[in-house]
PDB file of C-alpha atoms in Angstrom:
ATOM      1  CA  ALA A   1      -8.301 -10.347  -2.356  1.00 62.00           C
ATOM      2  CA  GLY A   2      -7.873 -14.041  -1.536  1.00 42.00           C
ATOM      3  CA  ALA A   3      -6.697 -16.997  -3.581  1.00 38.00           C
ATOM      4  CA  GLY A   4      -8.375 -17.316  -6.950  1.00 39.00           C
ATOM      5  CA  GLY A   5      -7.920 -17.598 -10.694  1.00 41.00           C
ATOM      6  CA  ALA A   6      -5.797 -19.978 -12.705  1.00 42.00           C
ATOM      7  CA  GLY A   7      -2.281 -18.573 -12.517  1.00 47.00           C
ATOM      8  CA  VAL A   8       1.162 -20.014 -12.957  1.00 42.00           C
ATOM      9  CA  GLY A   9       1.055 -23.629 -14.063  1.00 41.00           C
ATOM     10  CA  GLY A  10      -2.729 -23.550 -14.407  1.00 45.00           C
ATOM     11  CA  GLY A  11      -3.575 -21.490 -17.489  1.00 62.00           C
ATOM     12  CA  GLU A  12      -4.154 -17.752 -17.689  1.00 86.00           C
ATOM     13  CA  ARG A  13      -2.014 -15.480 -15.588  1.00 92.00           C
ATOM     14  CA  THR A  14      -3.614 -13.575 -12.735  1.00 96.00           C
ATOM     15  CA  TYR A  15      -2.924 -10.336 -10.936  1.00 98.00           C
ATOM     16  CA  ALA A  16      -1.399 -12.294  -8.072  1.00 97.00           C
ATOM     17  CA  ASP A  17       0.980 -13.988 -10.511  1.00 97.00           C
ATOM     18  CA  LEU A  18       2.285 -10.622 -11.686  1.00 98.00           C
ATOM     19  CA  VAL A  19       2.835  -9.352  -8.157  1.00 98.00           C
ATOM     20  CA  LEU A  20       4.604 -12.510  -6.985  1.00 98.00           C
ATOM     21  CA  GLU A  21       6.853 -12.498 -10.061  1.00 98.00           C
ATOM     22  CA  ASP A  22       8.190  -9.148  -8.822  1.00 98.00           C
ATOM     23  CA  GLU A  23       9.247 -10.716  -5.498  1.00 97.00           C
ATOM     24  CA  PRO A  24       7.490  -8.635  -2.846  1.00 97.00           C
ATOM     25  CA  LEU A  25       8.637  -8.742   0.765  1.00 93.00           C
ATOM     26  CA  ALA A  26       4.975  -8.837   1.795  1.00 94.00           C
ATOM     27  CA  TYR A  27       1.718  -9.232  -0.128  1.00 97.00           C
ATOM     28  CA  TRP A  28      -1.653  -9.081   1.603  1.00 96.00           C
ATOM     29  CA  ARG A  29      -4.507 -10.001  -0.743  1.00 97.00           C
ATOM     30  CA  LEU A  30      -7.139  -9.179   1.907  1.00 96.00           C
ATOM     31  CA  GLY A  31      -9.578 -11.814   0.658  1.00 96.00           C
ATOM     32  CA  GLU A  32     -10.331 -13.437   4.007  1.00 95.00           C
ATOM     33  CA  ALA A  33     -13.972 -14.200   4.782  1.00 94.00           C
ATOM     34  CA  ALA A  34     -13.385 -13.446   8.464  1.00 92.00           C
ATOM     35  CA  GLY A  35     -10.606 -12.290  10.763  1.00 87.00           C
ATOM     36  CA  PRO A  36      -8.684 -11.333  12.632  1.00 92.00           C
ATOM     37  CA  VAL A  37      -5.695 -12.946  10.855  1.00 92.00           C
ATOM     38  CA  VAL A  38      -4.705 -11.427   7.513  1.00 94.00           C
ATOM     39  CA  ALA A  39      -2.423 -13.720   5.533  1.00 93.00           C
ATOM     40  CA  ASP A  40       0.712 -12.697   3.659  1.00 94.00           C
ATOM     41  CA  GLU A  41       1.174 -14.587   0.385  1.00 96.00           C
ATOM     42  CA  THR A  42       4.958 -14.567   0.939  1.00 93.00           C
ATOM     43  CA  LEU A  43       4.495 -16.098   4.427  1.00 90.00           C
ATOM     44  CA  ASN A  44       6.832 -13.419   5.827  1.00 88.00           C
ATOM     45  CA  PHE A  45       4.515 -10.933   7.514  1.00 89.00           C
ATOM     46  CA  GLU A  46       1.283 -12.158   8.988  1.00 89.00           C
ATOM     47  CA  ALA A  47      -1.004  -9.282   9.939  1.00 92.00           C
ATOM     48  CA  VAL A  48      -4.044  -8.866  12.143  1.00 91.00           C
ATOM     49  CA  ALA A  49      -7.152  -6.727  11.785  1.00 90.00           C
ATOM     50  CA  VAL A  50      -7.935  -4.542  14.799  1.00 88.00           C
ATOM     51  CA  PRO A  51     -11.393  -2.902  14.988  1.00 89.00           C
ATOM     52  CA  GLN A  52     -10.425  -0.371  17.682  1.00 80.00           C
ATOM     53  CA  ASN A  53     -13.824   1.345  18.135  1.00 78.00           C
ATOM     54  CA  GLY A  54     -14.654   1.070  14.459  1.00 81.00           C
ATOM     55  CA  ALA A  55     -15.806  -1.602  12.058  1.00 90.00           C
ATOM     56  CA  ILE A  56     -14.232  -4.156   9.708  1.00 93.00           C
ATOM     57  CA  ASP A  57     -16.279  -5.529   6.812  1.00 94.00           C
ATOM     58  CA  TRP A  58     -14.858  -8.739   5.349  1.00 96.00           C
ATOM     59  CA  GLY A  59     -15.677 -10.127   1.907  1.00 96.00           C
ATOM     60  CA  MET A  60     -16.390  -6.817   0.177  1.00 95.00           C
ATOM     61  CA  PRO A  61     -16.249  -6.528  -3.651  1.00 94.00           C
ATOM     62  CA  GLY A  62     -12.643  -6.619  -4.838  1.00 96.00           C
ATOM     63  CA  ALA A  63     -10.647  -4.303  -7.062  1.00 96.00           C
ATOM     64  CA  ILE A  64      -9.342  -6.793  -9.628  1.00 97.00           C
ATOM     65  CA  MET A  65     -11.195  -7.390 -12.884  1.00 95.00           C
ATOM     66  CA  ASN A  66     -12.097 -11.009 -13.731  1.00 92.00           C
ATOM     67  CA  ASP A  67     -11.240 -12.059 -10.179  1.00 94.00           C
ATOM     68  CA  ASN A  68     -13.861 -13.113  -7.655  1.00 91.00           C
ATOM     69  CA  ASP A  69     -11.568 -12.435  -4.709  1.00 94.00           C
ATOM     70  CA  THR A  70     -12.755  -9.928  -2.179  1.00 96.00           C
ATOM     71  CA  SER A  71     -11.479  -6.840  -0.399  1.00 96.00           C
ATOM     72  CA  LEU A  72     -11.670  -5.516   3.140  1.00 94.00           C
ATOM     73  CA  ARG A  73     -13.345  -2.325   4.341  1.00 93.00           C
ATOM     74  CA  LEU A  74     -12.166  -0.399   7.395  1.00 92.00           C
ATOM     75  CA  ALA A  75     -14.062   2.355   9.191  1.00 90.00           C
ATOM     76  CA  GLY A  76     -13.913   4.479  12.328  1.00 86.00           C
ATOM     77  CA  GLY A  77     -10.337   3.844  13.437  1.00 86.00           C
ATOM     78  CA  ALA A  78     -10.112   0.202  12.351  1.00 90.00           C
ATOM     79  CA  ARG A  79      -6.721  -0.902  11.090  1.00 89.00           C
ATOM     80  CA  ILE A  80      -4.543  -3.789   9.946  1.00 91.00           C
ATOM     81  CA  THR A  81      -1.178  -4.079  11.656  1.00 89.00           C
ATOM     82  CA  LEU A  82       1.656  -6.570  11.568  1.00 85.00           C
ATOM     83  CA  ASN A  83       1.478  -9.364  14.094  1.00 78.00           C
ATOM     84  CA  ALA A  84       2.919  -7.968  17.321  1.00 65.00           C
ATOM     85  CA  ALA A  85       5.541 -10.719  17.357  1.00 68.00           C
ATOM     86  CA  ILE A  86       7.132  -9.262  14.201  1.00 67.00           C
ATOM     87  CA  ALA A  87       9.488  -6.306  14.628  1.00 58.00           C
ATOM     88  CA  PRO A  88       8.268  -3.276  12.620  1.00 55.00           C
ATOM     89  CA  VAL A  89      11.822  -2.347  11.678  1.00 57.00           C
ATOM     90  CA  THR A  90      11.866  -5.235   9.190  1.00 71.00           C
ATOM     91  CA  LEU A  91       9.729  -3.108   6.873  1.00 84.00           C
ATOM     92  CA  GLY A  92      11.224   0.151   8.039  1.00 79.00           C
ATOM     93  CA  PHE A  93      13.709   0.687   5.171  1.00 85.00           C
ATOM     94  CA  LEU A  94      16.204   2.509   7.349  1.00 82.00           C
ATOM     95  CA  GLY A  95      18.364   5.290   6.059  1.00 84.00           C
ATOM     96  CA  ARG A  96      17.679   5.753   2.368  1.00 88.00           C
ATOM     97  CA  ASP A  97      16.993   2.125   1.454  1.00 91.00           C
ATOM     98  CA  PRO A  98      14.858   1.700  -1.686  1.00 94.00           C
ATOM     99  CA  TYR A  99      11.292   0.420  -1.645  1.00 94.00           C
ATOM    100  CA  THR A 100       8.015   0.204  -3.547  1.00 95.00           C
ATOM    101  CA  LEU A 101       4.603   0.441  -1.902  1.00 94.00           C
ATOM    102  CA  GLU A 102       1.551  -0.662  -3.885  1.00 96.00           C
ATOM    103  CA  GLY A 103      -2.153  -1.231  -3.416  1.00 96.00           C
ATOM    104  CA  TRP A 104      -5.729  -0.630  -4.484  1.00 95.00           C
ATOM    105  CA  VAL A 105      -7.830   1.768  -2.439  1.00 92.00           C
ATOM    106  CA  GLN A 106     -11.446   2.903  -2.547  1.00 87.00           C
ATOM    107  CA  PRO A 107     -11.782   5.808  -0.121  1.00 78.00           C
ATOM    108  CA  THR A 108     -15.325   6.680   0.829  1.00 76.00           C
ATOM    109  CA  ASP A 109     -14.848   9.304   3.506  1.00 70.00           C
ATOM    110  CA  GLY A 110     -11.958  11.415   4.766  1.00 72.00           C
ATOM    111  CA  ILE A 111      -8.243  10.585   4.565  1.00 76.00           C
ATOM    112  CA  VAL A 112      -6.978   7.011   4.886  1.00 81.00           C
ATOM    113  CA  HIS A 113      -3.502   5.489   5.043  1.00 84.00           C
ATOM    114  CA  MET A 114      -1.829   2.407   3.597  1.00 88.00           C
ATOM    115  CA  LEU A 115       1.594   0.846   4.142  1.00 88.00           C
ATOM    116  CA  THR A 116       3.074   3.131   6.757  1.00 85.00           C
ATOM    117  CA  SER A 117       5.761   2.913   9.435  1.00 81.00           C
ATOM    118  CA  SER A 118       4.924   6.353  10.859  1.00 71.00           C
ATOM    119  CA  ASP A 119       2.272   7.676  13.210  1.00 61.00           C
ATOM    120  CA  PHE A 120       1.724  10.569  10.757  1.00 57.00           C
ATOM    121  CA  ILE A 121       2.610  13.189  13.378  1.00 51.00           C
ATOM    122  CA  GLY A 122       6.158  13.028  14.678  1.00 54.00           C
ATOM    123  CA  ASP A 123       7.652   9.557  14.492  1.00 63.00           C
ATOM    124  CA  PRO A 124      10.115   8.960  11.657  1.00 69.00           C
ATOM    125  CA  GLY A 125       9.135   6.681   8.830  1.00 80.00           C
ATOM    126  CA  TYR A 126       6.953   6.812   5.741  1.00 84.00           C
ATOM    127  CA  SER A 127       3.267   6.797   4.901  1.00 82.00           C
ATOM    128  CA  THR A 128       0.976   6.903   1.901  1.00 83.00           C
ATOM    129  CA  GLU A 129      -2.259   8.835   2.274  1.00 80.00           C
ATOM    130  CA  MET A 130      -5.332   8.996   0.080  1.00 76.00           C
ATOM    131  CA  GLY A 131      -8.556  10.949   0.550  1.00 69.00           C
ATOM    132  CA  SER A 132     -11.860  11.308  -1.282  1.00 59.00           C
ATOM    133  CA  GLY A 133     -13.298  14.467   0.188  1.00 51.00           C
ATOM    134  CA  PHE A 134      -9.852  16.073   0.090  1.00 48.00           C
ATOM    135  CA  ALA A 135      -9.060  14.666  -3.394  1.00 56.00           C
ATOM    136  CA  THR A 136      -5.437  14.004  -2.467  1.00 66.00           C
ATOM    137  CA  VAL A 137      -2.846  11.319  -2.977  1.00 72.00           C
ATOM    138  CA  GLU A 138       0.376  11.895  -1.077  1.00 75.00           C
ATOM    139  CA  HIS A 139       3.490  10.057   0.060  1.00 78.00           C
ATOM    140  CA  ILE A 140       5.389  11.329   3.078  1.00 77.00           C
ATOM    141  CA  ARG A 141       8.894  10.460   4.299  1.00 76.00           C
ATOM    142  CA  LYS A 142      10.098  11.512   7.701  1.00 69.00           C
ATOM    143  CA  GLY A 143      13.619  11.314   9.071  1.00 51.00           C
ATOM    144  CA  ALA A 144      15.131  12.295  12.406  1.00 40.00           C
ATOM    145  CA  ARG A 145      11.668  13.543  13.373  1.00 38.00           C
ATOM    146  CA  THR A 146      11.739  16.148  10.620  1.00 41.00           C
ATOM    147  CA  ASP A 147       9.005  16.159   7.997  1.00 41.00           C
ATOM    148  CA  ALA A 148      10.034  15.475   4.414  1.00 45.00           C
ATOM    149  CA  SER A 149       6.644  15.782   2.789  1.00 48.00           C
ATOM    150  CA  THR A 150       6.549  15.479  -0.991  1.00 49.00           C
ATOM    151  CA  PRO A 151       3.750  17.431  -2.706  1.00 49.00           C
ATOM    152  CA  TRP A 152       1.981  15.811  -5.656  1.00 48.00           C
ATOM    153  CA  PRO A 153      -0.383  16.974  -8.360  1.00 50.00           C
ATOM    154  CA  ARG A 154      -3.712  16.067  -6.791  1.00 53.00           C
ATOM    155  CA  PRO A 155      -5.876  13.908  -9.056  1.00 52.00           C
ATOM    156  CA  THR A 156      -9.584  13.832  -8.440  1.00 54.00           C
ATOM    157  CA  VAL A 157     -10.542  10.586  -6.760  1.00 54.00           C
ATOM    158  CA  SER A 158     -13.748   9.323  -8.375  1.00 61.00           C
ATOM    159  CA  ASP A 159     -15.886   6.458  -7.148  1.00 70.00           C
ATOM    160  CA  GLY A 160     -14.327   3.010  -7.292  1.00 84.00           C
ATOM    161  CA  PHE A 161     -10.928   1.496  -6.597  1.00 91.00           C
ATOM    162  CA  HIS A 162      -7.726   3.215  -7.650  1.00 90.00           C
ATOM    163  CA  HIS A 163      -4.253   1.757  -8.012  1.00 93.00           C
ATOM    164  CA  VAL A 164      -1.633   3.659  -6.001  1.00 91.00           C
ATOM    165  CA  ALA A 165       2.098   2.953  -6.054  1.00 93.00           C
ATOM    166  CA  VAL A 166       5.115   4.766  -4.645  1.00 91.00           C
ATOM    167  CA  THR A 167       8.756   4.047  -5.450  1.00 93.00           C
ATOM    168  CA  TYR A 168      11.779   5.413  -3.603  1.00 92.00           C
ATOM    169  CA  ASP A 169      15.295   4.916  -4.980  1.00 93.00           C
ATOM    170  CA  GLY A 170      17.271   6.670  -2.250  1.00 91.00           C
ATOM    171  CA  THR A 171      17.015  10.045  -3.933  1.00 89.00           C
ATOM    172  CA  TYR A 172      13.581  10.482  -5.469  1.00 87.00           C
ATOM    173  CA  ALA A 173      10.086   9.455  -4.430  1.00 87.00           C
ATOM    174  CA  GLN A 174       7.788   8.785  -7.383  1.00 88.00           C
ATOM    175  CA  LEU A 175       4.017   8.482  -7.093  1.00 87.00           C
ATOM    176  CA  TYR A 176       1.899   6.547  -9.591  1.00 89.00           C
ATOM    177  CA  PHE A 177      -1.874   6.928  -9.771  1.00 87.00           C
ATOM    178  CA  ASP A 178      -3.817   4.396 -11.860  1.00 91.00           C
ATOM    179  CA  GLY A 179      -0.655   3.347 -13.669  1.00 93.00           C
ATOM    180  CA  ALA A 180       0.480   6.862 -14.598  1.00 89.00           C
ATOM    181  CA  PRO A 181       3.445   8.672 -12.989  1.00 89.00           C
ATOM    182  CA  THR A 182       2.314  11.987 -11.519  1.00 82.00           C
ATOM    183  CA  ALA A 183       5.555  13.533 -10.234  1.00 73.00           C
ATOM    184  CA  ALA A 184       8.989  12.754  -8.819  1.00 76.00           C
ATOM    185  CA  GLU A 185      10.230  14.757  -5.863  1.00 78.00           C
ATOM    186  CA  PRO A 186      13.727  14.673  -4.325  1.00 79.00           C
ATOM    187  CA  THR A 187      13.788  13.571  -0.708  1.00 78.00           C
ATOM    188  CA  LEU A 188      17.112  12.747   0.919  1.00 78.00           C
ATOM    189  CA  MET A 189      15.784  12.414   4.465  1.00 77.00           C
ATOM    190  CA  ALA A 190      17.130   9.282   6.111  1.00 79.00           C
ATOM    191  CA  ILE A 191      14.623   7.232   8.089  1.00 79.00           C
ATOM    192  CA  ASP A 192      15.667   6.587  11.672  1.00 72.00           C
ATOM    193  CA  LEU A 193      13.613   3.990  13.529  1.00 60.00           C
ATOM    194  CA  SER A 194      15.875   3.678  16.543  1.00 58.00           C
ATOM    195  CA  ASP A 195      12.817   4.445  18.663  1.00 51.00           C
ATOM    196  CA  PRO A 196       9.890   3.337  16.481  1.00 52.00           C
ATOM    197  CA  GLY A 197       7.172   2.921  19.098  1.00 51.00           C
ATOM    198  CA  VAL A 198       4.592   2.421  16.334  1.00 60.00           C
ATOM    199  CA  PRO A 199       3.441  -0.934  14.932  1.00 67.00           C
ATOM    200  CA  TYR A 200       3.698  -1.227  11.173  1.00 81.00           C
ATOM    201  CA  ILE A 201       0.308  -0.273   9.746  1.00 85.00           C
ATOM    202  CA  VAL A 202      -0.786  -2.113   6.615  1.00 89.00           C
ATOM    203  CA  ALA A 203      -3.998  -0.085   6.311  1.00 88.00           C
ATOM    204  CA  LEU A 204      -5.846   2.412   8.480  1.00 86.00           C
ATOM    205  CA  ALA A 205      -9.053   4.422   8.452  1.00 83.00           C
ATOM    206  CA  GLY A 206      -9.215   7.297  10.921  1.00 75.00           C
ATOM    207  CA  SER A 207     -11.845   7.771  13.600  1.00 75.00           C
ATOM    208  CA  SER A 208     -14.364   9.361  11.233  1.00 75.00           C
ATOM    209  CA  GLU A 209     -13.145   7.828   7.988  1.00 81.00           C
ATOM    210  CA  SER A 210     -13.650   4.695   5.904  1.00 85.00           C
ATOM    211  CA  ALA A 211     -12.179   2.929   2.870  1.00 88.00           C
ATOM    212  CA  SER A 212     -11.866  -0.424   1.145  1.00 91.00           C
ATOM    213  CA  PHE A 213      -8.389  -1.882   0.566  1.00 94.00           C
ATOM    214  CA  ASP A 214      -7.196  -4.659  -1.733  1.00 97.00           C
ATOM    215  CA  GLU A 215      -3.951  -6.298  -2.901  1.00 98.00           C
ATOM    216  CA  LEU A 216      -1.404  -4.407  -0.761  1.00 97.00           C
ATOM    217  CA  ALA A 217       2.260  -5.179  -1.455  1.00 97.00           C
ATOM    218  CA  VAL A 218       5.676  -3.998  -0.216  1.00 95.00           C
ATOM    219  CA  TYR A 219       8.946  -4.522  -2.120  1.00 96.00           C
ATOM    220  CA  ASP A 220      12.567  -3.882  -1.101  1.00 95.00           C
ATOM    221  CA  HIS A 221      13.419  -2.596  -4.567  1.00 96.00           C
ATOM    222  CA  VAL A 222      12.083  -0.108  -7.088  1.00 97.00           C
ATOM    223  CA  LEU A 223       9.560  -1.544  -9.518  1.00 98.00           C
ATOM    224  CA  PRO A 224      10.176  -0.144 -13.019  1.00 97.00           C
ATOM    225  CA  ILE A 225       7.363   1.790 -14.622  1.00 97.00           C
ATOM    226  CA  GLN A 226       6.692  -1.063 -17.052  1.00 97.00           C
ATOM    227  CA  ARG A 227       5.821  -3.397 -14.165  1.00 98.00           C
ATOM    228  CA  ILE A 228       3.655  -0.838 -12.395  1.00 98.00           C
ATOM    229  CA  VAL A 229       1.725  -0.244 -15.612  1.00 98.00           C
ATOM    230  CA  ALA A 230       1.411  -4.021 -16.108  1.00 98.00           C
ATOM    231  CA  HIS A 231      -0.051  -4.426 -12.615  1.00 98.00           C
ATOM    232  CA  TYR A 232      -2.545  -1.645 -13.218  1.00 98.00           C
ATOM    233  CA  GLU A 233      -3.625  -2.927 -16.629  1.00 97.00           C
ATOM    234  CA  CYS A 234      -4.097  -6.418 -15.244  1.00 97.00           C
ATOM    235  CA  GLY A 235      -6.142  -5.249 -12.276  1.00 97.00           C
ATOM    236  CA  ALA A 236      -8.217  -2.584 -13.996  1.00 96.00           C
ATOM    237  CA  HIS A 237      -8.731  -4.136 -17.437  1.00 95.00           C
ATOM    238  CA  GLY A 238      -7.944  -7.846 -17.082  1.00 94.00           C
ATOM    239  CA  THR A 239      -4.937  -7.659 -19.432  1.00 93.00           C
ATOM    240  CA  CYS A 240      -2.384  -9.698 -17.498  1.00 95.00           C
ATOM    241  CA  GLU A 241       0.841  -9.797 -19.509  1.00 86.00           C
TER     242      GLU A 241
END
């Protein structure tokens, strides 16, 4: 979503206030009326929307309650990547560096990806995948070109946006779905991006897939469960504390 609401210094707190208080490395609200530039609220990681052979719909209904900001819908191979002038390794979290990945997703067809430094096949890195028809939410870490896939209980993905967050503390990857922790799996695989070859992908819909994305954020630390729940409650119910 784009800029909106009162916020710090102007009255009621907003979802964006809560996210920025937790000091993200990057925070794409995805509220632009047109592209291709996708702004980062932290001013660190400008991104661009790339249609490929698909479609990008700007100004779609957003995920956040009591917020008129919009979301962005990708279809048919369309994606958002970091500006080519920015090295992808800066969000690569090499070795076993900690991170949190967070966003709101409304999948409408097939499997889609958010916040990933991997090509999903063989390159080392990490990705978060979510699908409607497959009813899956999964986080995958890869190191030294060896899969380190972490299986999750697979919640049914109903219509509408869902809040997805993943934390990694160097030992365990923890997935949260709509504010609730689903499972923690050990994964000690070290990420090696010595030969990345893949631009950092903020969001992606495959060639026959589509989804809406909103409020995507990346942190270089583990958000505690209390903050993840606070983000969800603010976005889903308008209780921004």
